[in-house]
Short mmCIF file of C-alpha atoms in Angstrom, two decimals:
data_model
loop_
_atom_site.label_atom_id
_atom_site.label_comp_id
_atom_site.label_asym_id
_atom_site.label_seq_id
_atom_site.Cartn_x
_atom_site.Cartn_y
_atom_site.Cartn_z
CA MET A 195 15.58 -36.81 120.49
CA GLU A 196 16.31 -33.38 122.19
CA VAL A 197 19.79 -32.08 123.66
CA ALA A 198 19.49 -29.45 125.28
CA LEU A 199 23.00 -27.33 126.37
CA LEU A 200 23.53 -24.55 128.76
CA VAL A 201 25.25 -21.63 127.25
CA PRO A 202 26.07 -18.04 128.49
CA GLY A 203 23.19 -16.11 127.31
CA SER A 204 19.32 -15.46 128.45
CA SER A 205 17.93 -17.90 131.00
CA SER A 206 15.32 -19.60 128.98
CA PRO A 207 15.97 -22.60 126.41
CA SER A 208 16.09 -21.36 122.65
CA ARG A 209 15.61 -23.42 119.70
CA SER A 210 17.79 -21.39 117.51
CA PRO A 211 21.45 -20.27 118.30
CA ARG A 212 21.49 -17.17 120.09
CA VAL A 213 24.23 -15.03 122.07
CA GLY A 214 23.74 -14.89 125.69
CA LYS A 215 22.90 -17.27 128.35
CA GLY A 216 20.34 -20.07 127.93
CA LEU A 217 19.55 -23.62 126.62
CA PHE A 218 19.89 -24.83 123.18
CA THR A 219 17.19 -27.24 121.70
CA CYS A 220 18.26 -29.20 119.00
CA ARG A 221 16.93 -31.66 117.07
CA ALA A 222 17.42 -34.36 114.65
CA LEU A 223 18.45 -33.41 110.88
CA PRO A 224 15.26 -34.35 108.34
CA GLY A 225 16.11 -38.16 106.80
CA GLU A 226 18.28 -39.06 110.46
CA ALA A 227 17.41 -41.43 112.80
CA ARG A 228 16.87 -39.94 116.12
CA THR A 229 19.76 -41.38 117.41
CA PRO A 230 22.27 -40.21 119.94
CA GLY A 231 25.44 -40.10 117.25
CA ALA A 232 22.97 -37.88 115.23
CA ALA A 233 21.94 -35.64 117.81
CA LEU A 234 25.36 -35.09 118.55
CA ARG A 235 26.09 -34.71 114.98
CA SER A 236 23.27 -31.65 114.79
CA PHE A 237 24.69 -30.08 117.96
CA ALA A 238 28.40 -30.08 116.75
CA ALA A 239 26.78 -28.30 113.36
CA LEU A 240 24.56 -25.61 115.46
CA GLY A 241 28.34 -25.51 117.32
CA THR A 242 29.37 -23.89 114.19
CA ALA A 243 26.58 -21.42 113.28
CA TRP A 244 26.74 -20.40 117.12
CA ALA A 245 30.52 -19.22 116.39
CA SER A 246 29.83 -18.02 112.77
CA ALA A 247 26.82 -16.06 114.87
CA TRP A 248 29.38 -14.52 117.50
CA ALA A 249 32.03 -13.53 115.14
CA ARG A 250 29.31 -11.63 113.34
CA ARG A 251 27.93 -9.86 116.00
CA ARG A 252 31.45 -9.24 117.13
CA SER A 253 32.87 -7.44 114.13
CA LYS A 254 29.70 -5.65 113.96
CA ALA A 255 30.59 -4.55 117.70
CA VAL A 256 33.40 -2.87 116.63
CA ILE A 257 31.81 -1.66 113.72
CA ARG A 258 29.30 0.43 115.90
CA PHE A 259 32.53 1.15 118.49
CA VAL A 260 33.94 3.17 115.92
CA GLU A 261 31.10 5.11 114.63
CA HIS A 262 30.59 5.91 118.46
CA PRO A 263 30.34 9.93 118.31
CA ASP A 264 32.39 10.29 121.56
CA GLN A 265 35.89 9.78 119.81
CA VAL A 266 37.43 9.99 122.81
CA ALA A 267 35.21 7.10 124.83
CA PHE A 268 35.76 4.42 121.93
CA CYS A 269 37.80 1.58 123.61
CA PRO A 270 37.84 -1.18 121.38
CA PRO A 271 37.47 -4.84 122.65
CA SER A 272 40.53 -6.13 124.59
CA ALA A 273 41.43 -8.81 121.91
CA TYR A 274 41.24 -6.84 118.87
CA ALA A 275 44.49 -5.71 117.71
CA PRO A 276 44.17 -4.11 113.76
CA GLU A 277 47.10 -4.99 111.61
CA ALA A 278 48.97 -2.19 110.07
CA GLU A 279 47.00 -2.30 107.03
CA ASP A 280 44.44 -1.45 108.84
CA LEU A 281 45.08 1.85 110.74
CA ASP A 282 43.39 3.92 108.39
CA TYR A 283 40.32 3.02 109.43
CA TRP A 284 41.28 4.00 113.45
CA PRO A 285 39.86 7.21 114.36
CA TYR A 286 42.43 9.10 116.87
CA PRO A 287 41.10 11.93 118.64
CA GLU A 288 42.39 15.50 118.03
CA TYR A 289 43.92 17.05 121.19
CA ASP A 290 44.82 20.83 121.58
CA PHE A 291 47.87 20.93 122.10
CA ASN A 292 50.80 23.47 121.79
CA TYR A 293 52.86 20.84 119.42
CA GLU A 294 55.95 23.57 119.23
CA ALA A 295 56.76 23.40 123.01
CA TRP A 296 56.55 19.89 124.31
CA ASP A 297 59.85 20.26 126.20
CA MET A 298 61.36 22.95 128.12
CA ASP A 299 64.14 24.33 124.61
CA GLY A 300 60.46 24.32 123.24
CA TYR A 301 58.55 26.73 125.53
CA LEU A 302 62.07 28.89 125.91
CA GLU A 303 61.53 29.92 122.47
CA LEU A 304 57.88 30.49 122.54
CA LEU A 305 58.79 32.86 125.54
CA LYS A 306 61.54 34.59 123.70
CA GLU A 307 58.99 35.37 120.59
CA ALA A 308 57.05 36.77 123.36
CA SER A 309 59.86 38.88 125.18
CA LEU A 310 60.64 40.43 122.02
CA CYS A 311 57.63 41.64 120.86
CA GLY A 312 56.99 42.88 124.40
CA ASP A 313 53.73 40.52 124.93
CA TRP A 314 53.99 40.04 128.92
CA GLN A 315 49.95 38.89 128.72
CA HIS A 316 51.32 35.73 126.68
CA ALA A 317 54.66 35.23 128.33
CA ALA A 318 53.12 35.17 131.43
CA SER A 319 50.21 32.26 130.34
CA LEU A 320 53.41 30.26 128.88
CA LEU A 321 54.53 29.80 132.72
CA GLU A 322 51.21 28.38 133.78
CA GLU A 323 51.40 25.99 130.37
CA MET A 324 54.28 24.89 131.47
CA ARG A 325 53.35 23.93 134.57
CA SER A 326 50.05 22.37 133.17
CA HIS A 327 52.53 20.24 131.20
CA GLY A 328 54.54 18.83 134.33
CA LEU A 329 57.54 21.34 133.58
CA VAL A 330 58.89 23.60 136.33
CA PRO A 331 59.77 27.07 135.51
CA ASP A 332 63.34 28.07 135.78
CA VAL A 333 64.85 31.60 136.47
CA SER A 334 65.53 31.85 132.81
CA SER A 335 61.96 31.35 132.28
CA TYR A 336 61.16 33.85 134.81
CA ALA A 337 63.88 36.52 133.41
CA LEU A 338 62.30 36.59 129.36
CA VAL A 339 58.67 37.11 130.81
CA LEU A 340 60.33 40.20 132.72
CA ARG A 341 61.96 40.95 129.48
CA ALA A 342 58.70 40.96 128.11
CA CYS A 343 57.31 43.20 130.90
CA ARG A 344 60.19 45.92 130.21
CA ARG A 345 59.18 45.90 126.73
CA GLY A 346 55.82 45.80 126.93
CA VAL A 347 55.51 48.65 130.15
CA ALA A 348 54.21 46.39 132.62
CA GLY A 349 55.85 47.30 136.09
CA SER A 350 53.07 46.22 138.27
CA LYS A 351 53.05 42.73 136.65
CA ALA A 352 57.02 42.39 136.54
CA SER A 353 57.18 43.42 140.15
CA GLU A 354 54.31 40.00 140.78
CA VAL A 355 56.81 38.13 138.68
CA LEU A 356 60.05 39.02 140.86
CA GLU A 357 57.77 38.22 143.90
CA GLU A 358 56.37 34.90 142.80
CA MET A 359 60.23 33.86 142.28
CA TRP A 360 60.90 34.11 145.70
CA LYS A 361 57.96 32.22 146.64
CA LYS A 362 58.93 29.50 144.18
CA GLU A 363 62.57 29.46 146.26
CA LEU A 364 63.99 31.02 142.97
CA LEU A 365 67.08 33.66 143.25
CA PRO A 366 66.06 36.49 140.81
CA THR A 367 69.56 37.27 139.14
CA CYS A 368 70.43 41.24 139.12
CA GLN A 369 69.52 41.75 135.21
CA CYS A 370 65.69 40.31 136.68
CA TYR A 371 65.81 43.42 138.96
CA ALA A 372 67.04 45.56 136.20
CA ASP A 373 64.26 44.73 134.18
CA ALA A 374 61.75 44.88 136.66
CA ILE A 375 62.91 48.21 137.78
CA ALA A 376 62.87 49.51 134.32
CA ALA A 377 59.16 48.45 133.58
CA CYS A 378 58.45 50.21 136.94
CA HIS A 379 60.21 53.46 135.71
CA GLN A 380 58.25 53.50 132.23
CA GLU A 381 54.98 52.36 133.87
CA GLY A 382 55.11 55.50 136.15
CA ARG A 383 55.32 53.34 139.33
CA GLU A 384 58.26 54.81 141.35
CA ASP A 385 56.97 53.72 144.63
CA LEU A 386 57.59 50.44 143.14
CA VAL A 387 61.12 51.42 141.54
CA GLU A 388 62.77 52.48 145.01
CA TYR A 389 61.36 49.60 146.91
CA LEU A 390 63.25 47.01 143.87
CA ARG A 391 66.55 49.23 143.85
CA SER A 392 66.19 48.86 148.12
CA GLU A 393 66.11 44.95 147.61
CA LEU A 394 68.83 44.64 144.97
CA ARG A 395 71.15 46.95 147.15
CA ALA A 396 70.62 44.76 150.11
CA LEU A 397 71.25 41.51 147.75
CA GLY A 398 74.88 42.42 147.28
CA PRO A 399 77.30 42.38 144.53
CA ALA A 400 76.81 38.38 144.50
CA PRO A 401 74.13 37.00 145.77
CA GLU A 402 74.41 33.85 144.26
CA VAL A 403 77.50 32.67 146.22
CA GLN A 404 76.73 30.38 149.18
CA ARG A 405 78.65 31.15 152.00
CA PHE A 406 75.92 30.16 154.61
CA GLN A 407 73.72 27.37 153.93
CA LEU A 408 70.76 27.03 156.44
CA VAL A 409 69.12 23.47 156.57
CA PRO A 410 66.62 22.55 156.21
CA LYS A 411 64.64 24.12 153.42
CA ILE A 412 61.58 26.34 155.33
CA GLY A 413 61.07 28.84 152.86
CA TRP A 414 63.39 31.75 154.33
CA GLY A 415 65.15 31.78 150.99
CA LYS A 416 64.74 36.00 150.44
CA GLU A 417 64.60 37.10 153.99
CA LEU A 418 68.06 35.28 154.44
CA ALA A 419 69.22 36.61 150.89
CA LEU A 420 68.59 40.44 151.66
CA MET A 421 71.19 39.93 154.73
CA GLY A 422 73.51 40.51 151.48
CA CYS A 423 76.32 38.22 153.00
CA GLY A 424 75.68 34.97 150.58
CA ALA A 425 73.34 33.04 153.28
CA HIS A 426 70.94 30.63 151.49
CA ASN A 427 68.11 27.73 152.27
CA SER A 428 68.40 25.97 149.23
CA ILE A 429 69.05 22.38 150.38
CA ALA A 430 66.34 20.22 151.83
CA TRP A 431 68.35 17.91 153.89
CA ASP A 432 66.40 17.67 157.63
CA GLY A 433 69.05 14.97 158.46
CA LYS A 434 67.69 12.25 157.42
CA GLY A 435 69.13 10.25 154.11
CA ALA A 436 72.36 11.24 152.52
CA LEU A 437 74.51 13.94 153.52
CA PRO A 438 74.43 17.04 151.26
CA PHE A 439 77.52 18.13 149.88
CA PRO A 440 78.76 22.05 149.91
CA SER A 441 78.49 24.27 146.64
CA ASN A 442 81.97 25.66 147.34
CA ALA A 443 85.11 24.77 150.05
CA SER A 444 84.08 28.03 152.39
CA CYS A 445 80.15 27.36 152.68
CA TRP A 446 78.87 27.05 156.96
CA LEU A 447 76.48 24.20 157.34
CA VAL A 448 74.15 26.17 159.80
CA PRO A 449 71.07 24.25 161.29
CA SER A 450 67.21 26.25 161.42
CA GLN A 451 65.72 23.46 163.16
CA ASP A 452 66.02 21.16 166.08
CA GLU A 453 66.52 18.23 164.47
CA ALA A 454 69.04 19.53 162.16
CA ALA A 455 71.28 20.93 164.61
CA VAL A 456 71.32 17.27 166.59
CA ALA A 457 71.99 15.73 162.69
CA ILE A 458 74.94 18.32 162.27
CA ALA A 459 76.22 17.27 165.60
CA GLU A 460 76.53 13.45 165.30
CA ASN A 461 77.57 13.78 161.58
CA ALA A 462 80.32 16.56 162.49
CA ALA A 463 82.98 14.24 161.25
CA ALA A 464 81.47 13.18 157.72
CA LEU A 465 79.77 16.80 157.14
CA ARG A 466 83.50 18.30 157.36
CA GLU A 467 84.82 15.29 154.97
CA ARG A 468 82.12 16.78 152.53
CA GLY A 469 84.31 20.31 152.49
CA TRP A 470 81.35 21.56 155.26
CA LYS A 471 82.72 24.48 158.10
CA LEU A 472 80.83 23.62 161.13
CA LEU A 473 80.11 25.35 164.39
CA THR A 474 78.78 22.43 166.30
CA CYS A 475 79.54 20.41 169.92
CA ASP A 476 78.84 17.18 171.76
CA PRO A 477 74.94 16.22 170.04
CA LYS A 478 74.25 15.35 173.69
CA ILE A 479 74.48 18.96 174.57
CA VAL A 480 72.38 19.94 171.29
CA ASP A 481 69.79 17.56 172.60
CA VAL A 482 69.57 18.45 176.01
CA LEU A 483 68.67 22.12 175.02
CA ARG A 484 66.46 21.29 172.56
CA ASN A 485 64.47 19.29 174.70
CA LYS A 486 62.32 21.40 177.25
CA GLY A 487 62.23 18.23 180.27
CA LYS A 488 65.93 17.71 179.91
CA LEU A 489 66.35 21.55 180.01
CA ARG A 490 64.66 21.23 183.30
CA THR A 491 66.71 18.70 184.65
CA LEU A 492 69.64 20.76 183.48
CA ALA A 493 68.31 24.17 185.32
CA ALA A 494 67.36 21.90 188.67
CA SER A 495 71.21 20.70 188.56
CA LEU A 496 72.93 24.46 187.85
CA GLY A 497 70.06 25.80 190.44
CA LEU A 498 68.73 27.58 188.28
CA LEU A 499 64.73 26.33 188.00
CA SER A 500 63.69 29.65 189.10
CA LEU A 501 64.38 30.69 185.48
CA LEU A 502 62.13 28.61 183.99
CA PRO A 503 58.25 28.30 184.33
CA GLN A 504 56.64 26.50 187.34
CA HIS A 505 56.24 22.44 186.45
CA PHE A 506 53.50 20.52 187.49
CA ASP A 507 54.03 16.61 187.03
CA PHE A 508 50.29 15.72 187.28
CA PHE A 509 46.94 16.92 185.77
CA SER A 510 45.93 17.27 189.33
CA ASP A 511 48.48 19.19 190.84
CA ALA A 512 48.15 22.16 187.98
CA THR A 513 47.14 25.58 188.67
CA TYR A 514 44.75 26.61 185.68
CA PRO A 515 45.08 28.49 183.37
CA CYS A 516 48.35 26.86 182.40
CA ILE A 517 50.59 25.57 179.33
CA LEU A 518 50.64 22.23 177.66
CA LYS A 519 53.41 21.90 175.09
CA PRO A 520 55.53 19.27 173.53
CA ALA A 521 58.61 18.52 175.04
CA ILE A 522 60.17 18.86 171.99
CA GLY A 523 58.88 20.99 169.08
CA THR A 524 59.41 24.20 167.36
CA PHE A 525 57.20 27.17 165.75
CA GLY A 526 54.49 27.01 168.67
CA LYS A 527 53.35 23.84 167.16
CA ASN A 528 50.95 21.47 169.46
CA THR A 529 51.15 24.38 172.11
CA TYR A 530 48.16 25.09 174.43
CA ILE A 531 46.37 27.04 176.69
CA VAL A 532 44.29 24.99 178.95
CA GLU A 533 41.56 26.06 181.71
CA SER A 534 41.03 22.67 183.42
CA LYS A 535 42.30 19.34 184.19
CA GLU A 536 39.91 17.80 181.91
CA GLN A 537 40.91 19.80 178.84
CA ALA A 538 44.80 18.69 179.26
CA MET A 539 43.43 15.20 179.72
CA ARG A 540 41.27 15.52 176.52
CA LEU A 541 44.67 16.60 175.16
CA ALA A 542 47.21 14.10 176.19
CA PRO A 543 45.43 11.31 176.66
CA ASP A 544 48.00 9.05 177.45
CA GLY A 545 49.48 11.19 180.30
CA LEU A 546 52.88 13.53 180.66
CA ASP A 547 55.67 11.40 180.75
CA GLU A 548 58.26 12.21 178.58
CA THR A 549 56.22 13.73 175.55
CA TRP A 550 54.32 16.34 177.21
CA ILE A 551 55.15 19.59 179.59
CA LEU A 552 52.59 21.02 181.73
CA GLN A 553 54.08 24.56 182.48
CA GLU A 554 52.84 28.04 184.33
CA LEU A 555 51.15 30.37 182.15
CA ILE A 556 53.42 33.72 182.43
CA THR A 557 51.18 36.29 181.01
CA GLY A 558 52.19 39.77 179.77
CA GLU A 559 52.08 41.42 176.63
CA LEU A 560 55.99 41.56 175.94
CA GLU A 561 58.22 38.80 175.16
CA TYR A 562 61.94 38.79 173.92
CA SER A 563 64.25 36.84 171.78
CA THR A 564 67.83 36.98 172.15
CA THR A 565 70.46 35.36 169.26
CA LEU A 566 73.54 34.33 170.75
CA LEU A 567 76.78 33.25 169.00
CA VAL A 568 78.72 30.78 171.29
CA LEU A 569 82.27 29.43 171.24
CA ASP A 570 82.90 26.67 173.43
CA GLY A 571 80.28 28.24 176.01
CA LYS A 572 81.48 31.43 175.51
CA ILE A 573 79.13 34.45 174.20
CA LEU A 574 80.74 36.06 171.39
CA ASP A 575 78.05 38.17 170.15
CA TRP A 576 74.28 38.78 170.65
CA ALA A 577 71.02 40.31 169.08
CA GLY A 578 67.75 40.66 170.85
CA MET A 579 64.19 41.33 169.79
CA LYS A 580 61.41 42.59 171.88
CA TYR A 581 58.15 42.16 170.67
CA GLN A 582 54.48 43.59 172.04
CA TYR A 583 51.26 41.60 171.73
CA SER A 584 47.58 42.03 171.28
CA MET A 585 46.68 39.76 174.14
CA GLU A 586 48.31 39.36 178.08
CA ALA A 587 47.92 35.21 177.38
CA TYR A 588 48.37 33.63 174.26
CA VAL A 589 50.27 31.52 172.16
CA TRP A 590 52.77 32.47 169.61
CA PRO A 591 51.71 32.50 166.66
CA HIS A 592 47.94 32.57 167.44
CA VAL A 593 48.44 36.45 168.37
CA ARG A 594 48.56 39.95 167.21
CA LEU A 595 52.21 41.55 166.53
CA VAL A 596 51.49 44.92 167.73
CA ASP A 597 55.17 46.09 167.87
CA GLN A 598 58.76 44.91 167.68
CA GLU A 599 61.98 46.58 168.00
CA LEU A 600 65.41 45.62 168.61
CA CYS A 601 66.64 45.90 172.22
CA SER A 602 69.55 45.50 174.34
CA VAL A 603 70.53 42.28 176.25
CA PRO A 604 71.85 43.41 179.70
CA ALA A 605 74.67 41.98 181.17
CA GLU A 606 73.22 40.47 183.53
CA HIS A 607 70.68 37.87 181.53
CA ARG A 608 73.85 37.23 179.08
CA GLN A 609 75.39 35.73 182.44
CA LEU A 610 72.54 33.53 183.28
CA MET A 611 72.26 32.37 179.43
CA GLU A 612 75.49 31.50 179.42
CA LYS A 613 75.55 29.31 182.55
CA PHE A 614 73.25 26.98 180.36
CA LEU A 615 75.26 26.53 177.62
CA VAL A 616 78.53 25.27 179.18
CA GLY A 617 80.30 23.13 176.44
CA PHE A 618 78.07 24.66 173.68
CA SER A 619 79.06 25.87 170.19
CA GLY A 620 76.79 27.49 167.57
CA ILE A 621 74.37 29.73 167.35
CA CYS A 622 71.37 29.42 169.78
CA ASN A 623 68.12 31.28 170.68
CA PHE A 624 66.41 32.43 173.94
CA ASN A 625 62.79 32.91 174.10
CA PHE A 626 61.53 34.51 177.62
CA LYS A 627 59.44 36.72 179.38
CA LEU A 628 60.11 39.15 182.86
CA ARG A 629 58.09 38.67 185.81
CA GLU A 630 56.91 41.61 187.44
CA ASP A 631 60.04 41.84 189.46
CA GLY A 632 62.25 41.96 186.51
CA THR A 633 63.84 38.41 186.82
CA MET A 634 63.66 36.14 183.77
CA CYS A 635 61.27 33.58 183.12
CA ILE A 636 62.89 31.32 180.00
CA PHE A 637 60.34 29.46 177.89
CA GLU A 638 62.70 27.61 175.81
CA VAL A 639 66.21 27.39 174.42
CA ASN A 640 66.79 26.45 170.54
CA PRO A 641 70.18 25.30 169.70
CA ARG A 642 69.55 26.69 165.86
CA VAL A 643 68.84 30.19 163.94
CA GLY A 644 65.42 31.53 165.33
CA GLY A 645 62.94 33.70 162.77
CA ASP A 646 64.28 36.55 164.97
CA LEU A 647 67.55 36.54 162.82
CA ALA A 648 65.91 35.21 159.66
CA PHE A 649 62.95 38.03 159.45
CA ASP A 650 63.23 40.69 162.36
CA LEU A 651 66.62 41.64 163.08
CA PRO A 652 67.36 44.79 160.93
CA LYS A 653 69.53 42.96 158.05
CA PRO A 654 73.10 44.52 158.81
CA ARG A 655 72.62 43.27 162.49
CA ALA A 656 72.21 39.79 160.98
CA ARG A 657 74.81 39.56 158.74
CA SER A 658 77.38 40.81 160.86
CA LEU A 659 76.43 38.22 163.21
CA LEU A 660 76.96 35.55 160.82
CA GLU A 661 80.17 37.13 159.48
CA LYS A 662 81.71 37.01 162.80
CA MET A 663 81.11 33.53 163.08
CA ASP A 664 83.11 33.39 159.86
CA ALA A 665 85.60 35.26 161.03
CA MET A 666 86.17 34.00 164.56
CA ALA A 667 84.77 30.54 164.54
CA SER A 668 87.06 29.57 160.92
#
């Protein structure tokens, strides 16, 4: 009598136990009758033999895995768990790690050693090694690298390290600048010496003190710090999430983006309870100024539509080329010069509605930007910048800047701007061009600090505007 059983293994019957999918065929043992009971006993014996063979094969497999030449690739079977006495049998791979510096304290010790002997190359490489291990170098880490540059007479490298600190949004200390300046002097780089000294003078006596905090953080840290009045851009709050707390009781919270301006106005009471000083107003006023569609409605109610570019309600009504831009947007994002109705419809397939603005293209190489300090609709201070670009028709920032200069703001221009600012308090920015007859054509009003104040205005002039806010609106 033969009994066949399908088991995992090969697909063909076999007369001996095998690992794999196939058929086991068993016969009655010698001397036994060919009865079903005998066949079952034979089958049971073969099952035991099969289990033993599988155990031997598995143990050999473990040995073969352990002897694998690539130790990192070795992975034991999931069911294999070595006992404590078998751990010496387990081959661990060796890694080339710096075991002395697994944490920040360890790396600081290595940086101190490098700084003492002036090994600035090793000190700089340690910063990269820290990042590769998930650690973020802080000001003290960079300070030790600068000390190594000073002792190793590496002025050019020290200047690069300082600039890297600013890019990483770290505020260098006065000692950091002192070490960098000494390194440049020893290396004979007097051009870098004068440049770094001018930056150190601009930072002022206490650059770490926060008197003005511009939110959200958008990479303006160095430009604001060089105003020398304690202006910072180090808080990432953009109007969403938990409200921030000030570092001291006399710090202003100033918006650097439109969304933050609206959020500050909406949460003014709670922010003041947290200790912030604010210059803001009704959030509805802020929202109207930042929205180009609502600004047009405001201009119509004031009889000032002639101060804005001609508006087109439908693609078919426009005079091409013209400008297609978002109703709410900053820094020229998603703004296009469109040459035809078909191009405009491809860019705004859902139509204009309240999302897009289609308006006249105002040409000319000259563009103006005016920053205003406003309290209850009255202009307290102003500063104007004139920019010359390389093309007559362009969308900033996709154009080359030819020249820029501080310019006056005529009284008639200020009077027209003030008409848009009834009830507004804060810092705002007007962008406009002049038509051929000399009249203003206002592109947008930003109820926040603009890039002209942060980057382009002379630092003393920008500082005086913030200081005036602190003095007059406290």
